[in-house]
Every structure is written in C-alpha cells, then in structure tokens.
XYZ file of C-alpha atoms in Angstrom:
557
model
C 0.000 0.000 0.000
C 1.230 3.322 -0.922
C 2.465 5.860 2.116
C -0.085 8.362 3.698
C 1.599 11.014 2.075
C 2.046 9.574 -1.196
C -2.190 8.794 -1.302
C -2.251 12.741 0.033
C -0.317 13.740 -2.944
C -2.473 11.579 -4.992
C -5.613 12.962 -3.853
C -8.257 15.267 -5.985
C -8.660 18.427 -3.628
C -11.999 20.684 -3.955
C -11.192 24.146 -3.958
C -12.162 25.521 -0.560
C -14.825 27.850 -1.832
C -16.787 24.377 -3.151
C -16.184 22.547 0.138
C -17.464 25.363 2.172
C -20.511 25.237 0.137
C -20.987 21.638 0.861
C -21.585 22.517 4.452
C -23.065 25.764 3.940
C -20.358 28.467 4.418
C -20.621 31.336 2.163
C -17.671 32.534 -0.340
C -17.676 35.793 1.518
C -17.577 34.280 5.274
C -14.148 32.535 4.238
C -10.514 34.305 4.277
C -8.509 31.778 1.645
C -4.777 31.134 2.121
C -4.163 29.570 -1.174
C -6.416 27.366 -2.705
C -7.363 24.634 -0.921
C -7.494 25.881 2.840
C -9.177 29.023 4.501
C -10.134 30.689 7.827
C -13.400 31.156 8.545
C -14.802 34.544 9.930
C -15.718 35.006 12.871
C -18.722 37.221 12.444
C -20.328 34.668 10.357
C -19.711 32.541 12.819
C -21.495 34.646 15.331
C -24.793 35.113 13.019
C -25.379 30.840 13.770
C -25.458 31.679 17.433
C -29.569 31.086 17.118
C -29.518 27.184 15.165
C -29.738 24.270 16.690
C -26.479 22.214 17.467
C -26.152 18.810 15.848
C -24.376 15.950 17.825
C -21.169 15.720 19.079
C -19.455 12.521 18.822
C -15.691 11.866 20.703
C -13.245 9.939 19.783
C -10.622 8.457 22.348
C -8.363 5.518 22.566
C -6.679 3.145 24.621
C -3.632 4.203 26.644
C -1.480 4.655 23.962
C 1.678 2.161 22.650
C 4.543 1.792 20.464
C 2.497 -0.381 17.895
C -0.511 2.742 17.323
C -3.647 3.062 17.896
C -5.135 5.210 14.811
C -7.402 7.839 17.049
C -6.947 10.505 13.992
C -7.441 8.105 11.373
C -10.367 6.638 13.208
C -11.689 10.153 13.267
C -11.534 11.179 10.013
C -12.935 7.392 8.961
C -16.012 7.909 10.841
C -16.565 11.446 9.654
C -16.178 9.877 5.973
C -18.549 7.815 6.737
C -21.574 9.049 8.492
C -21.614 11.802 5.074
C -21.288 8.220 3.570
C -24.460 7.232 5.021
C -26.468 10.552 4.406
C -25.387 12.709 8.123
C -24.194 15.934 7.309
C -21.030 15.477 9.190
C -18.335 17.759 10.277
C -14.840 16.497 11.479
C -13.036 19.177 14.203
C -9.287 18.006 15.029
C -6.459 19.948 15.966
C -3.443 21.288 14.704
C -0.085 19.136 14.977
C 2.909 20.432 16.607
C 6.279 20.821 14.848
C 8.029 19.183 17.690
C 6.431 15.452 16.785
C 6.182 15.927 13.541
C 9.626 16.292 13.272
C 10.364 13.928 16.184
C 8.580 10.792 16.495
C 5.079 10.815 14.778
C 6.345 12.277 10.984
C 2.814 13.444 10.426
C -0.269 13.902 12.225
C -3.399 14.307 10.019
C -4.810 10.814 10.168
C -3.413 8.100 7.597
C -3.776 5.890 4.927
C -7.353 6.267 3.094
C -8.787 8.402 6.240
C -6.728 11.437 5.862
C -7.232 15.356 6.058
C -5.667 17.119 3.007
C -3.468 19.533 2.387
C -1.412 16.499 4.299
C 1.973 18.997 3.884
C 0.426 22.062 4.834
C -1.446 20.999 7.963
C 1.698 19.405 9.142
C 4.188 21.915 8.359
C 3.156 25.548 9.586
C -0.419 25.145 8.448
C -2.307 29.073 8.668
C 0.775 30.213 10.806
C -1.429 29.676 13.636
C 1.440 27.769 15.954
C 3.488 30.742 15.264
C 1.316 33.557 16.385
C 0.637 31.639 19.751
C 4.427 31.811 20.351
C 4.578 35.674 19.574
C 2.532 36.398 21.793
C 3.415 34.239 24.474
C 7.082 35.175 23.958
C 5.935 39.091 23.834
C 4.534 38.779 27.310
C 8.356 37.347 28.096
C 10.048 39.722 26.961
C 7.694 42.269 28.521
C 8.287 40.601 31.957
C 12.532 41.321 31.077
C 11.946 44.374 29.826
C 9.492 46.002 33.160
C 12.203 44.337 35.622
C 14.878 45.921 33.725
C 13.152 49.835 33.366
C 12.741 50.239 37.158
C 10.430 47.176 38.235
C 7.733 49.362 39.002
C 5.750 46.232 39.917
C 7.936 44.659 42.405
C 8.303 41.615 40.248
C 10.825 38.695 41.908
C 12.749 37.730 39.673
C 13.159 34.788 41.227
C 9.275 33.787 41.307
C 8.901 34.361 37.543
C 6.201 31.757 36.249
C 6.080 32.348 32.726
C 9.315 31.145 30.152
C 9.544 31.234 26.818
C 8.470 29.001 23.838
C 9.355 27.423 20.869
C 7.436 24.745 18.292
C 9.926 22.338 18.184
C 11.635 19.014 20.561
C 14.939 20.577 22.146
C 16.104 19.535 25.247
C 18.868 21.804 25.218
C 16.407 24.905 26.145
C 14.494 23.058 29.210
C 16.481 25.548 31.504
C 18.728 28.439 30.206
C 20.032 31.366 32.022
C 19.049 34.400 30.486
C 20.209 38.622 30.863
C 24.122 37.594 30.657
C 26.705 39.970 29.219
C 26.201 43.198 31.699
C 23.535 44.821 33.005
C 22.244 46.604 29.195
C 21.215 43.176 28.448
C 18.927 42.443 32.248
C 18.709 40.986 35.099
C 20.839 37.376 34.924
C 18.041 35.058 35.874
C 17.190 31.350 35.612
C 14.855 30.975 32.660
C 13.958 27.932 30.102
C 11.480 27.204 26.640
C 8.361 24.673 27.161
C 6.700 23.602 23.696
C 4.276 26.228 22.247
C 2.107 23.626 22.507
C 2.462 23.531 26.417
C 1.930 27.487 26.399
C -1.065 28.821 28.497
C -1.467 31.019 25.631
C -2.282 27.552 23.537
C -4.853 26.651 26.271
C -7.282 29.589 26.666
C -6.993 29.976 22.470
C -8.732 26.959 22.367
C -11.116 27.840 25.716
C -12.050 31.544 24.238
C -15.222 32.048 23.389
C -14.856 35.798 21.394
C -12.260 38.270 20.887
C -13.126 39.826 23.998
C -13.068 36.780 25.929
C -9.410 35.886 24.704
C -8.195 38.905 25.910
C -9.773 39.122 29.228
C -8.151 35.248 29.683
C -4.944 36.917 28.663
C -4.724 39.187 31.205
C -5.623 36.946 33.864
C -1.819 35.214 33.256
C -0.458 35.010 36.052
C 3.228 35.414 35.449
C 4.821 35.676 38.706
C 5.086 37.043 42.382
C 6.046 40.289 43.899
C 9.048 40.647 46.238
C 8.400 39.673 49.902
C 4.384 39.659 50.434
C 4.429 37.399 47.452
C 1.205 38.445 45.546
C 0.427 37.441 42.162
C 1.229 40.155 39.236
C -0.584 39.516 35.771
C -0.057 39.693 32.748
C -2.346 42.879 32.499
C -0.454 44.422 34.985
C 1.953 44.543 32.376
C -1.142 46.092 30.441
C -0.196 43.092 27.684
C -3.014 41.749 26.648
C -4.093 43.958 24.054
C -0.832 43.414 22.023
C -1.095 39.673 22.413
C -4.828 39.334 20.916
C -3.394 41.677 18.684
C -0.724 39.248 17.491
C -3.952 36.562 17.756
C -6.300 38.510 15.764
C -5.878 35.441 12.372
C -5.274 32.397 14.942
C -8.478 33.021 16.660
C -10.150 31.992 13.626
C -11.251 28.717 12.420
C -9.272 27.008 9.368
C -11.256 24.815 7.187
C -9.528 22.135 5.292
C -10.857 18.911 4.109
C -10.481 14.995 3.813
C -9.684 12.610 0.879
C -13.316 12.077 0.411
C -13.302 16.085 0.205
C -15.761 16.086 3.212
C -15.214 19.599 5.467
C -13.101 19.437 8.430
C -12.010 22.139 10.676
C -8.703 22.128 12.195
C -8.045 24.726 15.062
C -5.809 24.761 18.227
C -3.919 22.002 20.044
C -2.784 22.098 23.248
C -0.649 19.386 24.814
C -2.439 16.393 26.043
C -0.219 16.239 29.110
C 0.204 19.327 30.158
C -3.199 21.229 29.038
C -6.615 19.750 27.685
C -5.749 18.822 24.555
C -8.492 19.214 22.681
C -9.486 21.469 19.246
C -11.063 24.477 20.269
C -14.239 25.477 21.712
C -15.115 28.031 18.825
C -14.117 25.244 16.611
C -15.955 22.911 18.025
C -19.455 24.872 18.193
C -19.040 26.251 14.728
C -19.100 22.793 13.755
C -22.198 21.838 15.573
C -23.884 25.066 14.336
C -23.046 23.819 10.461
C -23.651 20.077 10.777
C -26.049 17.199 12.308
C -22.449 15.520 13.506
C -19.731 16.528 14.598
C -16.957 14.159 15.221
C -14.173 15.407 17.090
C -10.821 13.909 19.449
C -9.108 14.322 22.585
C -5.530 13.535 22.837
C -4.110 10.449 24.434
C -6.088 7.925 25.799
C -9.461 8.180 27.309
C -7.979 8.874 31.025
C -6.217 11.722 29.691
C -7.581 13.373 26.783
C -11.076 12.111 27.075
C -11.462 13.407 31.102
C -10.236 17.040 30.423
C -12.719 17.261 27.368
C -15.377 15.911 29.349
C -14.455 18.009 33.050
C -12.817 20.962 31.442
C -13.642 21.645 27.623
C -17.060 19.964 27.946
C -17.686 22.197 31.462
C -16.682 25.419 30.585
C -17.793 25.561 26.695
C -21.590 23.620 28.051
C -21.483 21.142 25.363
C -22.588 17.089 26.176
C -21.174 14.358 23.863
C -23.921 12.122 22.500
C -21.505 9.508 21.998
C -17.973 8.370 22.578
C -15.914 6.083 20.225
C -13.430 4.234 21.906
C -10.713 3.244 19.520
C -8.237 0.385 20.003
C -5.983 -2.136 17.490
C -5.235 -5.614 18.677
C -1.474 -5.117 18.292
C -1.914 -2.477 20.885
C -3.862 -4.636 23.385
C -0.730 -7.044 22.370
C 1.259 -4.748 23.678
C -0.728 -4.228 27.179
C -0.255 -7.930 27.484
C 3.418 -8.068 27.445
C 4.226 -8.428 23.988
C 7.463 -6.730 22.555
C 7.007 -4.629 19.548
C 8.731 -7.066 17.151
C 6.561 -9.762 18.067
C 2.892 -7.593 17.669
C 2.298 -9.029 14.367
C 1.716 -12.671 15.596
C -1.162 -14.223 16.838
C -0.955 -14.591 20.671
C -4.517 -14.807 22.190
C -3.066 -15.154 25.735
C -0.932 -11.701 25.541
C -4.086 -10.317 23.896
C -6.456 -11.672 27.241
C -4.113 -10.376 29.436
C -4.045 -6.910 27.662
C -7.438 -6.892 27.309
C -8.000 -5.459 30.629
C -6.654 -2.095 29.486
C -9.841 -1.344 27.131
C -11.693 -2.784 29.439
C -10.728 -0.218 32.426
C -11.330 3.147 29.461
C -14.837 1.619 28.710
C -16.132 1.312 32.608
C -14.478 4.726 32.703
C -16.623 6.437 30.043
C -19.942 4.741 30.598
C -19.752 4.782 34.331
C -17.757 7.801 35.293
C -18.445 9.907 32.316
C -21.998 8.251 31.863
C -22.011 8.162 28.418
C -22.437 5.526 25.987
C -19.698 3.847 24.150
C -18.494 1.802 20.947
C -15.252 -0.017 20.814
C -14.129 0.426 17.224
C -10.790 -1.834 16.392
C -8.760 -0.284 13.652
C -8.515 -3.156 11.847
C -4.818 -4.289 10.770
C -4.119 -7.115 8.068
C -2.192 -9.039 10.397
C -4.920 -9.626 12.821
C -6.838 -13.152 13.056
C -10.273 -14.150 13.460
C -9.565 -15.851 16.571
C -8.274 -12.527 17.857
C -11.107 -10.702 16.938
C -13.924 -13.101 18.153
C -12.002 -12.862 21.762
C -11.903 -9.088 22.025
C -15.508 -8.994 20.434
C -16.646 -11.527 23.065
C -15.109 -9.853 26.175
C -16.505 -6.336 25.243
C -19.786 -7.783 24.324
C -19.971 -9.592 27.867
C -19.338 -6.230 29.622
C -22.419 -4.683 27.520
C -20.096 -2.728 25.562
C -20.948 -2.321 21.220
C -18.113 -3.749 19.132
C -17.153 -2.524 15.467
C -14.269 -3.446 13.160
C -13.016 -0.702 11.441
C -11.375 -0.563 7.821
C -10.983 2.639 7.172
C -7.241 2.991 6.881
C -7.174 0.973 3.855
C -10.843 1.430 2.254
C -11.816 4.963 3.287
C -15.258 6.111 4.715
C -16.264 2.793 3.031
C -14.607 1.075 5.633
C -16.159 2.878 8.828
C -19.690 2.611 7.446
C -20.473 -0.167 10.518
C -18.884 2.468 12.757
C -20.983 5.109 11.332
C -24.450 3.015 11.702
C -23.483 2.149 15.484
C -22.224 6.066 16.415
C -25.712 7.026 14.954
C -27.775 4.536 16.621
C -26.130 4.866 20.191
C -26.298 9.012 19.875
C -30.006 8.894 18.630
C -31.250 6.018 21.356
C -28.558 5.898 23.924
C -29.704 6.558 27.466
C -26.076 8.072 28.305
C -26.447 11.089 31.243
C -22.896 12.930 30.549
C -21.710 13.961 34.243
C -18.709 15.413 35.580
C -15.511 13.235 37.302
C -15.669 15.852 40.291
C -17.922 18.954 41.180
C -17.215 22.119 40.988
C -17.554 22.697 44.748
C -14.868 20.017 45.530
C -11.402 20.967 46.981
C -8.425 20.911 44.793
C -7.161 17.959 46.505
C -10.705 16.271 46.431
C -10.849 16.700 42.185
C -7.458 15.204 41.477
C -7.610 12.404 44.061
C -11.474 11.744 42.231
C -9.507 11.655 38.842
C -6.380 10.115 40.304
C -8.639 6.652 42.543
C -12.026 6.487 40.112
C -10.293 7.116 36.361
C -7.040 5.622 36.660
C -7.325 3.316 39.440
C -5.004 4.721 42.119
C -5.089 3.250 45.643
C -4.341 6.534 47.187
C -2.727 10.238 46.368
C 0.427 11.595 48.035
C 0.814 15.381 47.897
C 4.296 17.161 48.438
C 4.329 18.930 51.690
C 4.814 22.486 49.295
C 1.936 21.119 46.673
C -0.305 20.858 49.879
C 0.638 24.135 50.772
C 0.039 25.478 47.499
C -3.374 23.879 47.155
C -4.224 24.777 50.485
C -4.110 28.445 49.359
C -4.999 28.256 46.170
C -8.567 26.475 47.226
C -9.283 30.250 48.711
C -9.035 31.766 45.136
C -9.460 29.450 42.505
C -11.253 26.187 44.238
C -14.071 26.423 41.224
C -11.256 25.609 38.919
C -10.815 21.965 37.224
C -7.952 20.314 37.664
C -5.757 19.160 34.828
C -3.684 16.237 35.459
C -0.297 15.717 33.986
C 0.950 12.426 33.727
C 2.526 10.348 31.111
C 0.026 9.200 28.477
C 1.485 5.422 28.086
C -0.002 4.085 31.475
C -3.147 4.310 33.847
C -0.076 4.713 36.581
C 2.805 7.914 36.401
C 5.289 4.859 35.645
C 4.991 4.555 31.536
C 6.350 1.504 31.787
C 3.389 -0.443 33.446
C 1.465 -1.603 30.894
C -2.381 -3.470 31.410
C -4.611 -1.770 33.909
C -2.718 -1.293 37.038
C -4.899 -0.884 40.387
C -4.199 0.316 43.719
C -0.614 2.224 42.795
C 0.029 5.526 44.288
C 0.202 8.489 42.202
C 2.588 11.353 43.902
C 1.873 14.896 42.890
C 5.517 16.893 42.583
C 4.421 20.165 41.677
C 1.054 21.817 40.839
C 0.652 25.142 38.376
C -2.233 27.482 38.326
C -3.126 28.749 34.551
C -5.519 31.239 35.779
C -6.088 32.457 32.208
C -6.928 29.445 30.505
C -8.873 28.637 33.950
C -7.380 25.312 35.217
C -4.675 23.433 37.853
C -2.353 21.430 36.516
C -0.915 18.574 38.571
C 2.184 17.384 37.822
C 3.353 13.719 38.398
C 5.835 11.606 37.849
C 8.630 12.281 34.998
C 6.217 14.705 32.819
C 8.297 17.341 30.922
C 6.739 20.377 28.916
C 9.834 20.529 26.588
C 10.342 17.056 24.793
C 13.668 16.164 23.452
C 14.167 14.171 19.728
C 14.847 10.090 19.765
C 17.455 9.053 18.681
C 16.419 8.454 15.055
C 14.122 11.947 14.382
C 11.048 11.668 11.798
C 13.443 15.047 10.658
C 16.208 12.541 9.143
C 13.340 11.188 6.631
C 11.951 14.440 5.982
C 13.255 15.925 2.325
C 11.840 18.125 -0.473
C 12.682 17.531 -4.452
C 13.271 20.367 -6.711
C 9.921 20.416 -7.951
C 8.480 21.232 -4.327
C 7.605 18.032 -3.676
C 7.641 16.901 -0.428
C 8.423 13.223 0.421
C 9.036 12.043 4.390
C 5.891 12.867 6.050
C 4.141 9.610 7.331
C-alpha cells in the first residue's frame, strides 16, 4: 500500500470555496490562504449563534503504545462515513505540533485512506497559527525582562517568575537556560527555560475563548509571577499586555477549514498538549461545527484517562457542550502490547498476551460509561495481520461487559470502511440513554478533584501530595477552588510509571508540583517524569523528511 503522504499527494482536492458550500459556508464568510485551505470569519460565525447544534461525537483511545492506535485516522474514517451514510457530518481536530512531527510521529493528520488534506500544509506551519501563539506568548516574556529591567515598578521577583519562553519544536537543550548575561544593558541574569508552544497557556485559553473579547480578558488573567516579599500574584495585564497579544492573535483566533480525501469539510483549530493542558481542538471550533452540521466528530488527545477526562471536566464544562456519543478506539497489536508483547513480536497471533491486555480497554470503557456516563463503541482499527480468533475474543469480552463492538477498515478502504462504525455512532447518539456527568464537582477541593480523577479514572489506591503542593493547594482552594484540575501524567499508562502496561490498580500516584493557569482557567498537577519541553529520539522523523526540486515533499508519514 502506498504511504499516507504519497495517497495525500495523490488525492483530488476541492477548492475551498466548493467545500465550504458543501456545508453551507458562504464565499464571503471565508478568508482563503491559497487554494485549498481558509479561515473562517468570525462574524459569520457569530450570526449561527440562534440554530440548533447537531451531535457531538468523541473519539478516544486506549492508553497509547509503540504499535498505534489510529485515534486521527479513526476520526476522520467515521466522519467519511456518516456523510457516507447521508449525516451531514463535520470532522473538528487539531493542529499538529512541529516538535512530533519532526520527532517521532512524521505526520499527524490521520493516515492511509482516512486522511485530512493539504497532508503537507497541515503538518508543516499550516495558517501560521502555531506561530502567532508563540509571539505572543514570547511578547509577554520579553515584557516581563523588559518592566524588571526599566525600574520594576511592579515589584516583580525575579526569582518567582512563572512564565518562560516558547518554541514549536523538541529541544532539550532549552528546558532551563540562564538568560540577561553579558552586563547589566542586556537584564537581570536570571534562571529561565522554553516549554513547547504547545504547552503554552497562551495555547490553552486559544482553544477555551469564546470571542475576541473573551481571549483577551483570559490573557490578562496570566499570572506570570510574584512580587518581592508579600508574594502576591502580578498579571499579565499588569503589564497592560493583553491587548498586544490578541493583537498578534487577531488570524489564529479563527477557524481554518480544510478537508479529507473524500473532500468532506473538516475544521482544524488549536492544540494544546495532552499532558500538560486539555488537549483538545477548540471550543469556537468545536461549536461552529455543531452550528453547520447534524455531527460533529471530534478527538481528545491520548487515551481516554487523559484526553477524554479534560474534554469531558474541562472543555465539555466550561464551553456547556454534552457528547452524545464516545468512540473508543483500540488495534489488537496495541492490546498485544498491554499484554506483554514486545514490539517485534505484535504481528503474531498470541490470544493469551491479547487476554491479558485486554483489561486495558476494558478499564477506558467502565471509565466512560460509568464515570463519564455516556455511551460507548469499541471500534478496532482493523490491521491485516490480525486473526479471526483474535477478533472473536476481544468482540466476546466487550460484548460480555455490555459494551458495542465494530471493526473498522478505514485505513485501507476509506469512509467505506467505517460505514459499521458510522451506523453504530448514529444509533447509540439517537437512542442511547447516556447522562454525561462530571468526574468531580465544581464545589470540591483541589485535593478532592485530582484524588477523584487520580482513585475512580485511573485506578489509584491513594494520592500523596508534596508537603509544598499541599501548601500550594491549600491556598490556592481560597481563590481558585471552582477551577478543574488538569492532570499531567505520562500518556502510556493508567499509573505515572509509563512503563506499566495493562490496567494497574491500587498504585500511588505522587503529585511533585502543581501550576495554576488562571487564564486558561485550570490546575495542573504534575506527576511523575512529565516534561513540557520534549527532546528528539534518537532516530528523528526530521532525518526522513526531504523536499525535491519540484516542491515536492516526500518524508511525512
């Protein structure tokens, strides 16, 4: 089978004008940055405030392994299909980082036959939207510099400054500089260091803003560090910064409108880190696509106890929306994996590593019919090398748990090959009895919402705090105990350990270090290893990654 980006450079692309037609956009209502991708406006966007929203469908996944799980592909599949099928359907995703692109994944707009298109442009500084998140988070920086260095007026410590600097791309090297060397014309000589734009607060409340006005009133609520001795919080409108960094928003605000293979509409707007922040497309996004469509299918990063909790007890809370649905998506070489098998060996039948592993899918599917009360279908991304006994076992244990089972083709046959998916997602959001609730309530402690998230969605036996996190919480439950919490933990296991595979129960998860992001309106909790600046492997997707003299682009998987 030819590579993903050899079938994207195969593909027939609509002209954007005809694709926004398809869904109903007017010519006028789109800004067009070349010919086969636009932004839409946001004023049009506003006149839809009074239709009726369609149905949201989510896609999540297992805990996530070496051998793939397809939640992109799976997404754009199902989206195929259900226009396949007669649902005016609208796929929402978001926006892939440079960093993986160029470090591990190669390429992050689905794959094979399920793919959104322009596959090069999305995946290699897209509407410069990436960019413009990391002016203005890097303006506020240098703001920060620049105040302490003209007098401090503020008080600022330097020493209790909360905000670095960012850049769209994996480099260790930058996790912690030293910044202001070479005299006292160039600053203040303070520690400093670069998280992923991706990672940026600025990332996270683009994708929670609701208007113009909104963004900006989230930007000022930054909190960017402490004053000297009483220790109170300065912000970043303090620095009266705001209005410059909406300014430098004012085009990645917007929605960007793309499409798939099939050359149904898909929107493609925001993406905050998984780990760190919510990781989901954003809000706008999200309800401009239920405005324009009877489905919407949409993803959250990582597996359902990551991604699919902070859509459902931060996206889904603060933006009011309710999924009608939730596709869980899974590949037998990844419940392989769960099971103990090495990579090398996924591609063999081995129905005891596959029971044992099982247990993993099982543990995401209690989670989102139980503790996010919605109904569920299992969808397996189907993969040549699996077997019918494999199949039949993983249909049978799902089945016994009341859960709805689908194979999947759609990697290699298009929406063609989700069309199963697409009758079950239907039937479940049209007759299911799911009752969408929250993790935690709003009225909980701080500690009470991650130790909820922490024992009920990944299985922990207890929470230990850091004497200076339950300090920090302590005072922070005064001021911002409405807030969610977002938890930040590796995405590869249930525990903080990535290396414990299956569904472990009764570990303890340690929180090291908590953040408040009052503008984007959440606590993160930090366990474990978790790092906001990723470094490259050893072999970088970069190395592949070439361009002909004709412009072609080759590399991109």
């Amino acid at each position: 089978m030819p590579s993903d980006i050899d079938i994207a450079q195969q593909a027939t692309m609509h002209r954007i004008n005809q694709v926004a037609a398809r869904i109903g956009i007017p010519e006028d209502a789109l800004e067009p940055y070349g010919h086969y991708k636009a932004k839409i406006s946001l004023e049009y966007l506003t006149s839809l405030k009074d239709r009726p929203d369609g149905k949201l469908i989510l896609v999540t996944a297992i805990s996530p392994t070496p051998a793939g799980e397809g939640k992109t592909t799976t997404t754009v599949g199902l989206g195929d299909a259900l226009n396949r099928i007669g649902k005016k359907t609208m796929i929402c995703l978001r926006e892939p980082s440079l960093g993986p692109v160029f470090g591990v994944k190669g390429g992050a707009a689905g794959g094979g036959y399920a793919q959104i298109v322009p596959m090069e442009d999305i995946n290699l500084h897209f509407t410069g939207d990436f960019h413009a998140i990391g002016a203005a988070h890097n303006l506020l920086s240098a703001l920060i510099d620049n105040h302490i260095h003209q007098g401090n007026e503020l008080r600022i410590d330097p020493r209790l400054i909360q905000w670095k600097r960012v850049v769209d791309m994996n480099d260790r090297a930058l996790r912690k500089i030293v910044v202001g060397m070479g005299g006292t014309a160039n600053g203040f000589v303070r520690e400093d260091g670069y998280d992923i734009v991706v990672a940026s607060e600025v990332m996270a409340i683009l994708c929670l803003a609701l208007s113009r006005n909104d963004l900006k009133a989230r930007l000022g609520r930054i909190v960017i560090g402490y004053t000297q001795g009483d220790r109170k919080p300065v912000y970043a409108r303090d620095l009266n910064a705001q209005g410059a960094m909406a300014t430098l928003l004012k085009d990645a605000i917007k929605p960007n409108l793309v499409q798939t293979l099939e050359n149904n509409p898909a929107i493609i707007h925001g993406g905050p880190f998984a780990n760190i922040a919510h990781g989901c497309n954003s809000v706008m996004a999200t309800k401009a696509g239920l405005k324009l469509a009877d489905y919407v299918v949409t993803e959250a990063g990582f597996g359902a106890d990551l991604g699919a909790e902070k859509f459902i007890d931060i996206k889904c809370r603060m933006a009011g929306l309710k999924p009608a649905a939730v596709v869980l998506v899974a590949t037998i070489r990844a419940l392989k994996f769960h099971g103990g098998v090495k990579k090398e060996d996924l591609n063999r039948e081995n129905l005891d590593a596959l029971d044992k592993g099982i247990v993993n899918i099982e543990r995401h599917l209690k989670n989102i019919t139980l503790h996010y009360g919605l109904p569920c279908v299992v969808s397996v991304n189907h993969f040549t090398f699996d077997t019918d006994a494999e199949i039949a076992l993983l249909k049978g244990r799902i089945e016994a748990l009341g859960g709805h089972f689908v194979v999947a083709r759609h990697w290699a046959e298009g929406g063609k090959g989700a069309e199963d998916l697409a009758h079950a997602v239907v039937d479940l959001a049209e007759n299911g009895h799911g009752r969408h609730k929250f993790v935690y309530e709003d009225t909980d402690t701080l500690q009470a919402k991650i130790t909820a998230v922490a024992t009920k969605i990944y299985g922990a036996g207890q929470v230990t705090f850091t004497d200076a996190v339950r300090r920090q919480l302590d005072e922070w439950n005064k001021d911002y105990g409405s807030f969610p919490v977002c938890m930040a933990k590796t995405q590869m296991s249930f525990s903080a350990d990535p290396s414990v595979r299956g569904a472990p129960s009764g570990h303890t998860l340690n929180v090291r270090e908590v953040r408040l992001a009052n503008g984007a309106g959440f606590i993160v909790a930090i366990c474990g290893d978790m790092m906001t600046m990723p470094g490259l492997p050893k072999v970088p997707s970069a190395e592949r990654i070439d361009i002909d003299d004709n412009g072609k682009v080759s590399g991109l998987f």
